[in-house]
XYZ file of C-alpha atoms in Angstrom:
581
model
C 124.052 107.910 96.559
C 121.739 107.694 93.147
C 117.930 107.042 94.852
C 115.868 107.077 92.567
C 118.173 104.976 90.826
C 118.097 102.578 93.651
C 114.357 102.881 94.269
C 113.570 101.817 91.005
C 115.947 99.120 91.345
C 114.016 97.850 94.162
C 111.063 98.309 92.370
C 111.462 96.285 89.387
C 112.674 93.120 91.958
C 109.527 93.763 92.852
C 108.260 93.256 89.029
C 110.118 90.553 88.831
C 109.222 88.551 91.886
C 105.386 88.841 90.663
C 106.257 87.226 87.174
C 108.149 84.160 88.916
C 105.031 83.545 91.240
C 102.905 83.979 88.172
C 100.951 87.291 89.096
C 102.383 89.072 85.838
C 103.203 87.426 82.382
C 106.453 87.810 80.548
C 107.236 90.147 78.198
C 107.161 93.494 80.505
C 108.109 96.941 79.333
C 109.525 98.686 81.652
C 110.608 101.628 80.040
C 107.643 103.489 81.560
C 107.884 102.989 85.232
C 109.447 105.793 86.889
C 110.388 107.241 90.066
C 110.519 110.311 90.684
C 109.808 113.692 93.426
C 106.722 114.670 93.677
C 105.637 118.046 92.682
C 104.118 118.534 96.568
C 105.348 118.304 99.635
C 102.808 115.919 101.393
C 102.948 113.131 98.767
C 106.291 112.016 100.257
C 109.743 112.154 99.403
C 109.386 110.277 96.042
C 106.385 108.504 93.778
C 106.502 105.841 90.973
C 103.591 104.886 88.335
C 104.361 101.359 88.879
C 101.377 99.906 89.739
C 99.643 101.748 87.301
C 101.483 101.032 83.880
C 101.731 97.472 85.188
C 97.700 97.621 85.877
C 97.484 99.004 82.392
C 99.682 96.563 80.634
C 98.060 93.445 81.950
C 94.321 94.330 82.964
C 95.171 94.259 86.809
C 93.736 96.031 89.490
C 96.550 98.955 89.908
C 95.731 99.002 93.796
C 96.289 95.473 94.230
C 99.233 95.569 92.629
C 100.200 99.037 94.279
C 99.417 96.999 97.562
C 101.742 94.041 97.196
C 104.299 96.393 96.005
C 103.674 98.706 98.801
C 103.979 95.552 101.336
C 107.696 94.581 99.595
C 109.046 98.144 99.689
C 107.563 99.078 103.493
C 110.575 95.924 104.356
C 113.669 98.057 102.500
C 115.601 99.768 105.364
C 116.201 102.918 103.781
C 112.579 103.565 103.295
C 109.987 104.889 106.356
C 106.513 104.609 105.217
C 105.046 104.302 101.715
C 101.036 105.173 100.719
C 99.354 104.528 98.092
C 97.408 107.276 96.678
C 94.820 107.867 94.013
C 93.966 105.470 91.380
C 97.541 103.379 92.194
C 100.393 105.657 92.834
C 102.824 104.857 95.625
C 104.097 107.843 97.579
C 107.375 106.878 99.190
C 108.848 108.239 102.842
C 112.421 107.929 102.914
C 114.275 107.438 106.250
C 115.924 110.485 108.051
C 118.982 108.422 108.495
C 119.522 108.732 104.535
C 119.636 112.267 104.568
C 122.611 112.100 106.802
C 123.807 109.599 104.972
C 123.351 111.558 101.509
C 125.271 114.257 103.079
C 128.335 112.011 104.110
C 128.393 110.575 100.478
C 128.449 113.924 99.032
C 131.381 115.580 100.297
C 133.110 112.193 100.271
C 132.900 111.929 96.234
C 133.427 115.056 95.886
C 133.603 116.062 91.895
C 131.974 112.485 91.243
C 128.883 113.196 93.184
C 126.575 112.667 90.253
C 128.270 109.950 87.852
C 125.966 107.776 86.654
C 127.891 105.714 84.299
C 125.952 104.036 81.470
C 127.657 105.191 78.041
C 130.011 102.442 78.420
C 132.690 103.688 76.366
C 130.623 103.574 73.339
C 131.764 106.027 70.264
C 129.828 109.285 69.969
C 130.110 111.696 66.701
C 128.955 114.931 68.223
C 128.526 117.282 65.195
C 127.812 120.905 65.521
C 128.056 124.727 64.566
C 129.732 123.383 61.014
C 129.312 127.697 60.151
C 130.292 128.133 56.596
C 133.855 129.767 56.610
C 132.878 132.951 55.277
C 133.140 135.318 57.674
C 132.736 134.838 62.355
C 130.480 133.143 63.997
C 127.292 135.568 65.428
C 124.550 135.201 67.409
C 123.027 132.980 64.747
C 126.287 130.264 65.692
C 125.979 130.748 69.987
C 123.255 128.743 70.534
C 124.045 125.442 68.846
C 127.973 126.042 69.929
C 126.881 126.184 72.928
C 124.286 123.326 73.477
C 126.942 121.146 71.470
C 129.556 121.729 73.593
C 127.387 121.377 76.955
C 125.970 118.099 75.416
C 130.112 116.400 74.728
C 130.971 116.861 78.080
C 127.474 115.630 79.388
C 127.406 112.139 77.635
C 131.431 111.902 78.924
C 130.291 112.369 82.202
C 128.083 109.413 81.795
C 130.942 107.141 80.151
C 130.913 108.032 75.978
C 133.870 108.766 74.230
C 132.873 111.643 72.588
C 134.418 113.087 69.147
C 133.194 117.320 69.093
C 133.564 117.667 65.086
C 133.075 120.589 62.745
C 131.748 119.930 59.318
C 134.079 122.687 57.103
C 131.761 123.647 54.350
C 134.400 124.535 51.644
C 133.577 122.660 48.897
C 130.282 124.790 48.023
C 128.795 127.795 46.127
C 129.253 129.826 48.874
C 133.258 129.906 48.496
C 133.269 131.218 45.091
C 131.344 134.127 46.126
C 134.075 134.492 49.313
C 137.198 134.394 46.764
C 135.192 137.155 44.647
C 135.057 139.159 47.376
C 138.069 138.665 48.909
C 139.720 139.084 45.435
C 137.319 142.585 45.237
C 139.059 143.916 48.536
C 142.353 142.927 47.583
C 142.499 145.206 43.999
C 140.648 148.046 46.702
C 143.926 147.717 48.861
C 145.868 147.683 45.654
C 144.033 151.577 44.872
C 141.767 150.548 42.187
C 138.183 151.930 41.701
C 136.129 148.805 42.211
C 132.851 148.236 42.930
C 131.665 145.637 44.775
C 130.262 142.638 43.252
C 126.832 142.113 42.975
C 126.723 138.128 44.976
C 129.153 139.068 47.673
C 129.740 139.191 51.936
C 129.364 142.506 52.912
C 131.428 143.877 56.116
C 135.246 144.675 56.485
C 136.127 141.104 57.885
C 138.249 139.864 54.585
C 140.160 143.000 54.144
C 143.078 141.520 56.606
C 143.029 138.633 54.170
C 143.437 141.066 51.034
C 146.144 142.486 52.953
C 147.536 139.729 53.823
C 147.962 138.405 49.899
C 149.597 141.669 48.820
C 152.329 141.109 51.861
C 152.592 137.757 50.261
C 152.169 138.661 46.367
C 152.086 142.020 45.831
C 150.414 143.270 42.763
C 150.955 139.154 41.083
C 148.151 138.205 42.024
C 146.356 140.755 39.107
C 148.865 138.869 36.229
C 147.723 135.500 37.154
C 145.519 133.354 35.268
C 141.936 132.830 36.700
C 142.437 129.465 37.994
C 145.745 129.624 39.667
C 144.596 132.760 41.180
C 141.642 131.526 42.561
C 143.184 128.691 43.919
C 145.676 131.313 46.185
C 142.711 133.178 47.456
C 140.402 130.473 48.034
C 143.311 128.926 50.109
C 144.535 131.888 52.258
C 140.709 132.595 52.620
C 139.700 129.406 54.404
C 142.764 129.316 56.306
C 142.029 132.556 58.253
C 138.953 132.241 58.042
C 139.146 129.177 59.905
C 141.469 130.911 62.422
C 138.879 133.618 63.372
C 136.366 130.561 63.583
C 138.624 128.943 65.902
C 139.711 131.926 67.703
C 135.797 132.696 68.647
C 135.345 129.186 70.151
C 138.119 129.302 72.175
C 136.687 132.499 73.495
C 133.407 130.979 74.574
C 135.740 127.720 76.182
C 135.195 125.057 73.052
C 137.828 123.778 71.710
C 136.536 120.783 68.902
C 138.564 117.488 68.285
C 137.972 117.650 64.591
C 137.461 119.531 61.511
C 136.217 117.710 58.416
C 136.725 119.841 55.053
C 133.847 119.203 52.487
C 136.083 119.911 50.130
C 138.764 117.285 50.835
C 136.152 114.120 50.954
C 135.442 115.526 47.492
C 138.618 115.765 46.288
C 139.787 111.717 47.566
C 136.694 110.155 45.683
C 134.137 110.527 49.020
C 130.897 111.076 47.041
C 131.219 108.325 44.368
C 132.471 106.195 47.004
C 129.511 106.173 48.769
C 127.490 106.177 45.623
C 129.419 102.810 44.527
C 127.803 101.603 48.453
C 124.097 102.228 47.322
C 124.263 101.247 43.756
C 125.484 97.845 45.012
C 122.450 98.158 47.709
C 120.120 98.718 44.685
C 119.186 102.350 46.660
C 120.659 104.676 43.240
C 118.594 105.294 39.915
C 117.916 107.852 37.641
C 114.592 109.372 37.341
C 112.675 112.904 37.717
C 110.844 114.722 40.685
C 107.411 116.770 41.231
C 107.938 120.075 40.936
C 108.626 121.049 44.623
C 106.070 123.625 47.085
C 105.255 127.164 45.347
C 106.011 125.187 41.242
C 103.430 124.542 39.012
C 104.676 121.488 36.102
C 103.486 124.660 33.793
C 107.338 126.638 35.396
C 109.130 122.933 36.287
C 110.935 121.705 33.951
C 111.485 117.905 34.560
C 114.960 116.595 34.208
C 115.949 113.027 34.466
C 118.547 113.029 37.674
C 120.419 110.385 39.480
C 118.192 110.169 43.091
C 118.385 107.700 46.019
C 115.833 105.540 47.526
C 115.288 107.744 50.384
C 111.285 106.594 50.660
C 111.803 103.092 51.513
C 113.698 104.349 54.734
C 111.013 106.718 55.727
C 111.985 109.719 54.251
C 109.083 111.544 51.715
C 110.242 111.580 48.328
C 113.511 110.186 46.663
C 116.023 112.392 47.295
C 117.902 114.010 44.494
C 122.249 113.346 44.049
C 123.375 114.049 40.735
C 122.114 116.819 38.874
C 121.150 116.462 35.037
C 124.201 118.667 33.849
C 126.342 116.318 35.962
C 126.763 118.811 38.947
C 126.147 117.623 42.734
C 123.251 118.369 44.297
C 123.975 120.119 47.567
C 122.427 117.180 49.443
C 125.094 114.462 47.587
C 128.282 116.088 50.257
C 126.141 115.800 53.421
C 124.847 111.992 51.931
C 129.044 110.887 52.008
C 129.826 112.441 54.935
C 127.645 110.856 56.770
C 128.607 107.118 55.312
C 131.765 108.435 56.254
C 130.636 108.594 60.094
C 129.934 105.206 60.666
C 132.785 104.101 58.031
C 133.920 105.725 60.941
C 132.677 103.468 63.565
C 130.547 105.380 65.658
C 127.614 104.133 67.418
C 125.725 107.332 68.283
C 125.674 110.373 65.676
C 124.100 113.325 66.674
C 123.786 116.738 64.386
C 123.029 120.000 65.704
C 121.116 122.141 63.197
C 119.270 124.993 62.888
C 115.851 125.299 63.056
C 116.110 126.179 59.117
C 117.106 122.669 58.574
C 113.855 120.517 59.560
C 113.627 119.658 56.695
C 117.015 117.900 56.342
C 115.816 115.726 59.325
C 114.227 112.497 57.644
C 116.628 112.451 54.661
C 119.275 112.053 56.838
C 117.885 109.443 59.048
C 117.509 107.121 56.011
C 121.172 107.759 54.558
C 122.247 106.324 57.943
C 119.483 103.891 57.520
C 121.036 102.676 54.358
C 124.595 102.496 55.500
C 124.585 101.389 58.704
C 126.177 98.022 59.145
C 125.314 97.702 62.777
C 122.651 99.234 64.812
C 123.709 102.841 65.272
C 121.712 105.605 67.561
C 120.946 108.916 64.888
C 119.188 112.053 66.652
C 119.352 115.705 64.569
C 118.776 118.192 67.534
C 117.453 121.586 65.921
C 118.280 124.871 67.755
C 116.159 127.639 67.692
C 116.864 131.036 66.991
C 118.036 133.729 69.930
C 116.499 136.996 69.778
C 118.916 139.218 71.593
C 118.031 142.137 73.795
C 119.129 145.593 75.179
C 116.908 148.525 76.663
C 113.671 146.541 75.953
C 114.388 146.716 72.343
C 115.814 143.927 69.999
C 119.686 144.868 69.129
C 122.247 144.702 65.974
C 125.079 145.509 67.535
C 127.640 145.154 64.824
C 127.051 146.091 61.007
C 131.150 144.655 59.890
C 129.624 140.939 59.136
C 125.677 142.346 57.436
C 123.252 142.504 60.460
C 125.059 139.638 62.623
C 125.538 140.650 65.901
C 129.280 138.726 66.175
C 130.287 136.531 68.692
C 133.446 139.234 70.235
C 130.765 141.987 70.160
C 128.257 140.589 72.392
C 131.634 139.466 74.279
C 132.032 142.872 75.221
C 128.923 143.145 76.670
C 129.011 139.912 79.385
C 131.245 136.972 80.095
C 131.606 133.881 78.146
C 130.132 132.333 80.997
C 127.280 134.693 80.984
C 126.607 133.298 77.386
C 126.752 129.874 78.404
C 124.384 129.505 81.275
C 121.833 131.869 79.000
C 122.167 129.440 76.348
C 121.031 126.718 78.019
C 117.890 129.109 79.471
C 115.229 126.937 77.551
C 114.967 124.104 75.377
C 116.894 124.238 72.270
C 113.355 123.636 70.390
C 112.060 127.110 71.920
C 113.140 130.411 70.838
C 115.219 131.968 73.437
C 115.597 135.692 74.314
C 118.899 136.753 75.431
C 118.083 140.082 77.579
C 121.901 141.824 78.350
C 120.390 144.326 80.414
C 118.638 141.116 82.768
C 121.818 139.119 82.514
C 123.595 142.692 84.074
C 121.648 143.035 86.793
C 122.262 141.139 90.265
C 118.989 139.648 91.379
C 117.442 136.497 91.301
C 115.363 136.896 87.832
C 119.553 136.879 86.555
C 119.706 132.674 86.573
C 123.888 132.759 85.842
C 124.135 135.652 88.903
C 121.656 133.705 91.509
C 123.377 130.697 91.137
C 127.333 132.395 91.515
C 125.840 134.409 94.340
C 124.970 131.013 96.482
C 128.074 129.713 95.760
C 130.155 132.550 96.998
C 127.704 133.030 99.525
C 129.080 129.328 101.024
C 132.500 129.794 99.907
C 132.206 132.697 102.569
C 130.321 130.731 105.203
C 133.117 128.006 104.815
C 135.900 130.882 105.398
C 135.023 132.055 108.131
C 134.205 128.331 109.567
C 138.097 127.551 108.503
C 138.717 130.109 110.736
C 137.398 129.134 113.930
C 138.720 125.499 113.478
C 134.952 124.231 112.142
C 135.182 122.182 109.254
C 133.073 119.614 108.245
C 135.848 117.293 106.468
C 137.116 116.780 109.570
C 134.498 115.095 111.139
C 133.502 113.635 108.385
C 133.603 109.923 110.014
C 130.849 110.704 112.676
C 129.065 112.880 110.949
C 126.207 109.976 109.761
C 126.085 109.109 113.154
C 124.743 112.053 113.844
C 121.297 112.003 114.957
C 120.125 116.253 115.224
C 116.715 116.311 112.959
C 116.747 118.687 110.014
C 114.303 121.565 109.867
C 111.993 121.672 106.619
C 113.977 123.941 104.622
C 117.769 122.131 105.430
C 115.236 118.913 104.148
C 113.662 120.113 101.145
C 117.349 121.196 100.265
C 119.225 118.030 100.951
C 116.419 116.580 99.207
C 117.204 118.865 95.938
C 120.646 117.551 96.235
C 119.987 113.882 96.167
C 118.155 114.839 93.062
C 121.734 115.406 91.281
C 122.296 111.968 89.833
C 118.794 111.187 88.046
C 119.183 115.223 86.906
C 122.579 114.149 84.629
C 120.564 110.378 83.936
C 118.123 112.635 82.540
C 119.765 115.197 80.733
C 122.387 112.311 79.389
C 119.645 110.357 78.041
C 117.417 112.791 76.731
C 120.234 114.784 74.951
C 118.656 117.767 77.104
C 121.418 119.012 78.940
C 119.128 122.567 79.702
C 117.983 120.549 82.685
C 121.330 120.900 84.499
C 120.770 124.810 83.994
C 117.384 124.509 85.333
C 118.274 122.779 88.132
C 121.270 124.246 89.221
C 119.052 127.569 89.403
C 116.401 125.351 90.998
C 119.669 124.463 94.251
C 120.704 128.218 94.354
C 116.620 128.863 94.795
C 116.469 126.005 98.245
C 119.782 127.446 99.163
C 119.339 131.749 99.417
C 116.000 130.539 100.885
C 117.340 128.918 103.504
C 120.326 131.221 104.039
C 117.327 133.549 104.222
C 115.074 132.109 106.676
C 114.034 132.487 110.458
C 113.285 130.294 113.174
C 110.778 132.012 116.388
C 112.427 135.454 115.048
C 115.996 133.504 114.651
C 118.031 134.366 111.853
C 119.310 131.038 110.656
C 122.782 130.492 111.030
C 125.430 128.251 109.713
C 127.887 128.638 112.490
C 125.788 128.523 115.465
C 127.171 130.285 118.601
C 127.735 127.858 121.232
C 127.084 124.662 119.276
C 129.530 123.195 117.601
C 127.745 119.981 116.116
C 124.716 121.636 114.845
C 127.385 124.119 113.317
C 129.726 121.320 112.004
C 126.283 119.478 110.428
C 125.171 122.716 108.600
C 128.707 123.605 107.595
C 128.010 119.862 105.694
C 125.447 120.241 103.969
C 126.426 124.361 102.671
C 129.543 122.455 101.483
C 127.224 119.703 99.642
C 125.446 122.104 98.064
C 128.898 124.069 97.079
C 129.711 120.502 95.350
C 126.738 120.160 93.719
C 126.464 123.686 92.028
C 130.501 123.519 91.275
C 130.137 119.806 89.642
C 126.523 121.529 87.515
C 128.415 124.383 86.342
C 131.515 122.395 85.431
C 129.623 120.589 83.287
C 128.178 123.868 81.802
C 131.802 124.755 81.143
C 131.381 127.674 84.046
C 133.728 128.297 86.262
C 131.542 129.030 89.759
C 132.580 132.863 91.274
C 134.487 132.936 94.498
C 132.965 136.166 95.524
C 130.693 138.253 93.672
C 132.017 141.975 92.479
C-alpha cells in the first residue's frame, strides 16, 4: 500500500475536477505538489501543499482552494479527518483500519513490498569506479563504488534495465608510467642494481607482475626491442591489475556488467568516427583558447588546436580535442566514449565521478547534447572524499601503495557490509568520516549495529513465537478484521513502515541511495523504542501471556518490520544478521 501515491492521485483527481469546473486553468504544473509525512505528530499522518502551490500558480486564495480539496478528501474511505492549517497546508489523518490492512499487505507482498515501478524497462548506463588500472582499489574509490552499486540496485528495483560499466583507462600516459615501473621491478627481481624511475608507481604490488614475466620469459625481455618489450609488459600489467581490481570489487559485493577499454576504442578509430559526426554537424573548428587560470599571456604559448563547440551547449569555453602536434587531448577519449554510450541506445546515462572532476560536468553535458538523437537523461553525480579515523586520528593503514589505504586493508578492520552501509551515511556530495572504532561499537551511534540489532531482535521474537505455535502468517486472513486499537508507539512504527514505498521512489528518482540508509536507521529507532517501552510500568511484550489475539497482532507488526528492514538492506547489498555476535 503506497499511501503517499494514493493520496497524491486523489488530490490530483480533485485538481483536474477544478479544471473541468473552470475554477483552475490549464496548463497545470503539478510537479511541485507533494504529499509527505509531517515533522510534528499533531499535524496528522500526512500533509500536502497542493492548495499553496495552486494558489500561487493562479493567484487564487489558497485557503479557498484548501477548503474545496478538504471537502472532497473528507469523503474518501481511507481518510478519517482533514484540517486546514496556516496559510493553506492540508493535514490528513488516516482511518485506523488502513494501518491494520497495511500490516497484512506488507506480509503478503514480503520482498516485493516497496516496489514502485516507474522505470518501464528504460536502459540505463551507470558508469562508476573507473579507476586507472595502475594499482589496487583504495579508500578513495570505495565510496563511489558502493554509491554506484546501490544506485544500480535501486534503479533495477523500480523497473530500469541497468548496465553497470567500468571505463578502463588503459590508453593514457599513466600506462606508460606503469610499464616503466614494472620493467624496473622485472630487472630488480633479476638481481640487477637499478634505480626507481622518477615518474613511477611506488609500493610492492607490481612485483607479482614482474615475477609472472620472469616465469614466462626469463631474461628474454632484456634483449627485445623496446616497442615489442613494452607491448608484452603492457598486456601483462593491465590484465593483472584488472584481475586485482575485479577481486577488490567482488570483495565489496560489487560485480560489473561491462568493462569498456579506452585503448580498444582508440584502436577501432572511435575518436575519429566521433569527430566526423561533429564535423558533419559543424561542431568542430581550428582555433586557439585563452590561457588557463593561473597563467598569463606572457607565459602561455598560443597554439592552434582542434576545438569542440561546447559553448553552443552551455559550456564555459570550447574544448580542445586535438593538440597542435597532432596528439589527442585528455578530453578526446572521454568525448568518444560518451558518444559510444549514446550509440548503444541508452535512455539514461549516469556518471559517478570524484569531486575533483567537477570541472568536467559542463563539457560532458555538451557532448551528450551534441551526439543525442533522442531525449537522453544525463547526470553526473560527484562523490566527495572519505576520511578514515581510528583512535580519534586520521589513519594511513598501508604504505604498499604510496599513502593510500587499500580496500583489502580496510576489510581487515571491518566487514564489507559495514563499509557499504557507512559509505551511504551521508549524501554523496558531502565529505564523509569513516570512524572504525565507532563502526565496531555496539551502540545506537553505530547505524550498522543499530539496524542489524533490530532485525536480530525480531528474529529472536519470531523464533520464540514459532515454539509457542503463535505465527502471524497462519492468521493473515483474519488479521485485517482485528479491531484492537494500536498503542501510540506501535502507530509510530506502523506509520514509519508505510513510508517505505515513497522512500524507494524518492531515492530512485533523485539518485540518492543514502535515503535508504537514513530510513532504515529511523525504522530501527522506532522499533527499539517500542521494544523498550512500557505502559503502566508493564514492559511491552510482543508475546502477551493469556492473549493470543493481541500476541498475533503484535507479532504481525514485528514480522512486517523485519520485512522492511530486510528489503532495505537488500537494496544496500547487505545481508541482515539473524543474531548479534
